[in-house]
Coordinates of C-alpha atoms in Angstrom, one line a residue:
Chain A
X1 CA 125.8 109.8 77.2
X2 CA 122.1 109.9 76.6
X3 CA 119.5 112.5 77.6
X4 CA 115.8 113.3 77.3
X5 CA 114.1 116.6 77.1
X6 CA 110.4 116.9 77.7
X7 CA 109.1 120.3 76.5
X8 CA 106.5 121.6 78.9
X9 CA 106.4 120.5 82.5
X10 CA 102.7 121.0 82.6
X11 CA 100.1 120.5 79.9
X12 CA 96.4 121.2 80.3
X13 CA 93.7 120.0 77.9
X14 CA 90.0 119.8 77.9
X15 CA 88.2 116.4 78.0
X16 CA 87.9 115.2 74.4
X17 CA 90.7 117.3 73.1
X18 CA 93.9 116.2 71.5
X19 CA 96.8 115.3 73.8
X20 CA 100.3 116.1 72.6
X21 CA 103.3 115.6 75.0
X22 CA 106.7 116.4 73.5
X23 CA 109.9 114.4 73.9
X24 CA 113.3 114.9 72.3
X25 CA 116.2 112.7 73.0
X26 CA 119.9 112.6 72.5
X27 CA 121.7 109.2 71.9
X28 CA 125.0 108.2 70.4
X29 CA 123.6 104.8 69.5
X30 CA 120.3 103.7 68.0
X31 CA 117.8 104.4 70.8
X32 CA 115.2 102.4 72.4
X33 CA 112.4 104.9 73.5
X34 CA 109.7 104.6 76.1
X35 CA 106.7 106.5 77.5
X36 CA 105.7 105.7 81.1
X37 CA 102.7 107.1 83.1
X38 CA 102.8 107.6 86.8
X39 CA 99.7 108.3 89.0
X40 CA 100.2 109.9 92.4
X41 CA 102.3 107.9 94.8
X42 CA 102.5 105.0 92.4
X43 CA 105.2 103.4 90.4
X44 CA 105.6 103.7 86.6
X45 CA 103.5 101.9 84.1
X46 CA 104.7 101.4 80.5
X47 CA 102.5 103.0 77.9
X48 CA 104.4 102.1 74.8
X49 CA 108.0 101.5 73.5
X50 CA 109.9 101.8 70.3
X51 CA 112.8 99.4 69.6
X52 CA 113.1 98.8 65.9
X53 CA 110.8 98.5 63.0
X54 CA 107.6 100.5 62.5
X55 CA 108.1 104.1 63.7
X56 CA 104.5 104.6 64.7
X57 CA 104.0 102.8 67.9
X58 CA 100.6 102.1 69.5
X59 CA 100.3 101.6 73.2
X60 CA 97.7 101.2 75.9
X61 CA 94.7 103.4 76.6
X62 CA 94.6 104.8 73.1
X63 CA 98.1 106.5 73.2
X64 CA 100.6 106.4 70.3
X65 CA 103.9 107.9 69.6
X66 CA 106.0 108.3 66.4
X67 CA 109.8 107.9 66.3
X68 CA 111.3 110.6 64.1
X69 CA 115.0 110.0 63.7
X70 CA 115.6 113.2 61.7
X71 CA 114.0 115.3 64.5
X72 CA 115.3 113.1 67.4
X73 CA 111.8 113.2 68.7
X74 CA 109.3 110.7 70.2
X75 CA 106.2 112.7 70.9
X76 CA 103.2 111.1 72.6
X77 CA 99.6 111.7 71.3
X78 CA 96.1 110.7 72.0
X79 CA 93.2 111.9 69.9
X80 CA 90.7 112.4 72.7
X81 CA 91.6 113.1 76.3
X82 CA 89.8 111.4 79.1
X83 CA 89.6 112.5 82.7
X84 CA 91.4 109.3 83.7
X85 CA 94.4 110.4 81.6
X86 CA 95.4 113.0 84.2
X87 CA 98.8 111.9 85.5
X88 CA 102.5 112.5 85.0
X89 CA 104.2 111.2 81.9
X90 CA 107.8 110.3 81.5
X91 CA 109.8 109.8 78.3
X92 CA 112.8 107.6 78.6
X93 CA 115.7 106.3 76.5
X94 CA 117.7 103.2 77.1
X95 CA 121.4 102.9 76.7
X96 CA 123.2 100.6 74.3
X97 CA 120.2 100.2 72.1
X98 CA 118.5 98.2 74.8
X99 CA 121.3 95.7 75.5
X100 CA 121.7 97.4 78.9
X101 CA 118.3 98.3 80.0
X102 CA 119.4 101.3 82.1
X103 CA 116.8 104.0 81.5
X104 CA 117.5 107.7 81.3
X105 CA 114.3 109.7 82.0
X106 CA 113.1 113.2 81.2
X107 CA 111.8 115.4 84.0
X108 CA 108.2 114.5 83.2
X109 CA 105.1 116.3 82.0
X110 CA 102.1 116.7 84.3
X111 CA 98.9 116.3 82.3
X112 CA 95.7 117.8 83.6
X113 CA 92.4 117.2 81.9
X114 CA 89.6 119.8 82.4
X115 CA 85.9 118.8 82.2
Chain B
X1 CA 102.4 86.7 89.1
X2 CA 101.8 89.7 91.3
X3 CA 104.3 92.1 89.7
X4 CA 107.2 93.8 91.4
X5 CA 106.7 94.3 95.1
X6 CA 108.3 96.8 97.3
X7 CA 108.3 97.1 101.1
X8 CA 107.7 99.3 102.9
X9 CA 105.6 101.7 100.9
X10 CA 106.4 104.5 103.1
X11 CA 109.2 105.1 105.6
X12 CA 109.8 108.1 108.0
X13 CA 113.1 108.2 109.7
X14 CA 115.2 110.5 111.7
X15 CA 118.3 111.9 110.2
X16 CA 121.3 109.7 111.0
X17 CA 119.4 106.5 111.2
X18 CA 119.8 103.5 108.9
X19 CA 117.0 102.3 106.7
X20 CA 116.6 99.2 104.5
X21 CA 114.2 98.7 101.6
X22 CA 113.2 95.4 100.0
X23 CA 112.2 94.7 96.5
X24 CA 110.8 91.4 95.2
X25 CA 111.0 91.2 91.4
X26 CA 108.7 89.3 89.1
X27 CA 109.7 85.6 89.4
X28 CA 112.3 84.5 86.9
X29 CA 113.4 88.1 86.0
X30 CA 117.1 88.0 86.1
X31 CA 117.7 91.8 86.0
X32 CA 116.8 94.1 88.8
X33 CA 117.2 97.9 88.9
X34 CA 117.0 100.6 91.6
X35 CA 116.0 104.1 90.7
X36 CA 115.6 107.2 92.9
X37 CA 113.0 109.9 92.2
X38 CA 112.9 113.3 93.8
X39 CA 110.1 115.6 93.8
X40 CA 109.4 117.1 90.3
X41 CA 112.1 115.0 88.7
X42 CA 112.2 111.9 86.6
X43 CA 113.6 108.7 88.1
X44 CA 117.4 108.4 88.2
X45 CA 119.3 105.2 87.9
X46 CA 121.1 104.0 90.9
X47 CA 122.3 100.4 90.3
X48 CA 121.4 97.1 88.6
X49 CA 121.9 93.4 89.1
X50 CA 122.0 90.6 86.7
X51 CA 121.1 87.6 88.9
X52 CA 123.2 88.1 92.1
X53 CA 125.9 90.2 90.4
X54 CA 125.8 93.9 90.8
X55 CA 127.0 95.1 87.4
X56 CA 126.8 98.8 87.6
X57 CA 126.5 101.6 90.2
X58 CA 125.7 105.2 89.5
X59 CA 127.8 108.1 90.9
X60 CA 124.6 108.9 92.8
X61 CA 125.2 105.9 95.0
X62 CA 127.4 107.3 97.7
X63 CA 129.3 105.1 100.2
X64 CA 126.3 105.3 102.5
X65 CA 124.3 103.3 100.1
X66 CA 124.6 99.6 99.6
X67 CA 122.4 97.2 97.6
X68 CA 122.5 93.4 97.6
X69 CA 120.7 90.6 95.7
X70 CA 121.5 87.4 97.4
X71 CA 120.8 84.3 95.4
X72 CA 119.5 86.4 92.6
X73 CA 116.0 86.8 94.0
X74 CA 114.9 89.7 96.1
X75 CA 117.1 92.7 96.6
X76 CA 117.7 95.1 99.5
X77 CA 118.8 98.7 99.4
X78 CA 120.3 100.1 102.6
X79 CA 121.0 103.7 103.4
X80 CA 123.3 104.3 106.3
X81 CA 123.4 107.6 108.4
X82 CA 120.4 109.0 106.4
X83 CA 120.4 112.7 105.5
X84 CA 117.5 114.9 104.5
X85 CA 118.7 114.9 101.0
X86 CA 118.0 111.2 100.8
X87 CA 114.2 112.0 101.0
X88 CA 112.9 110.6 97.7
X89 CA 110.8 107.8 96.1
X90 CA 113.0 104.6 95.7
X91 CA 111.8 102.6 92.7
X92 CA 112.7 99.0 91.9
X93 CA 112.2 97.5 88.5
X94 CA 112.9 94.0 87.0
X95 CA 113.2 92.6 83.5
X96 CA 113.8 89.2 81.9
X97 CA 117.1 89.3 80.1
X98 CA 118.3 92.0 77.7
X99 CA 116.2 94.0 75.4
X100 CA 113.0 93.4 77.3
X101 CA 110.9 96.0 79.1
X102 CA 111.3 96.7 82.7
X103 CA 108.4 96.5 85.1
X104 CA 108.3 98.9 88.0
X105 CA 107.2 98.4 91.5
X106 CA 105.1 101.0 93.4
X107 CA 108.1 102.5 95.1
X108 CA 109.1 103.2 98.7
X109 CA 108.7 106.8 99.7
X110 CA 111.4 107.8 102.2
X111 CA 111.1 110.9 104.3
X112 CA 114.1 111.9 106.5
X113 CA 113.2 114.3 109.3

């Protein structure tokens, strides 16, 4: 069974500051890892994903994440926060290394950006 | 290509009534997933289809829930005898084959009063 733990249900940063959202996972097989963003009353939008290969993954809107197998982590970062980044962020892992695309999500981290 | 479409976006129903939601996946996507998201939680897997075959159902999907995907195109999720605990956002996603990303619809928010 797989699981995802997102540390911090709420993160608050100032506009222009570094964004760091933490995600740790548990998986019995090589994981596929994802970060999704959700705006109020909207569906999920994929920010980035790690499958195989390069462990530093770049996504949309200036976000990136690094897969660290030894730490079982996949933290999301952005060098400079923008007001439009305020949303809820979900880390997810897929079962079977992606062969079965069923996703297991963390509980989410709400990001607020202060002017 | 307009993405994954879900209908309705919002549904308010009285306890004990039946409700049905529809999901239209991205055309040619052969995999379709249903997830449920309650307030303050991440989405939880309910079931998925490959073409018209329902290949897996979560334990969360009680006997009151049924999903279909006739002809491998759109899908419906029906909840019979709704309960207040069914209040949630129901998300549909689709993907093309294995090892490809899933695209999510905007969800149907169900409120049971």
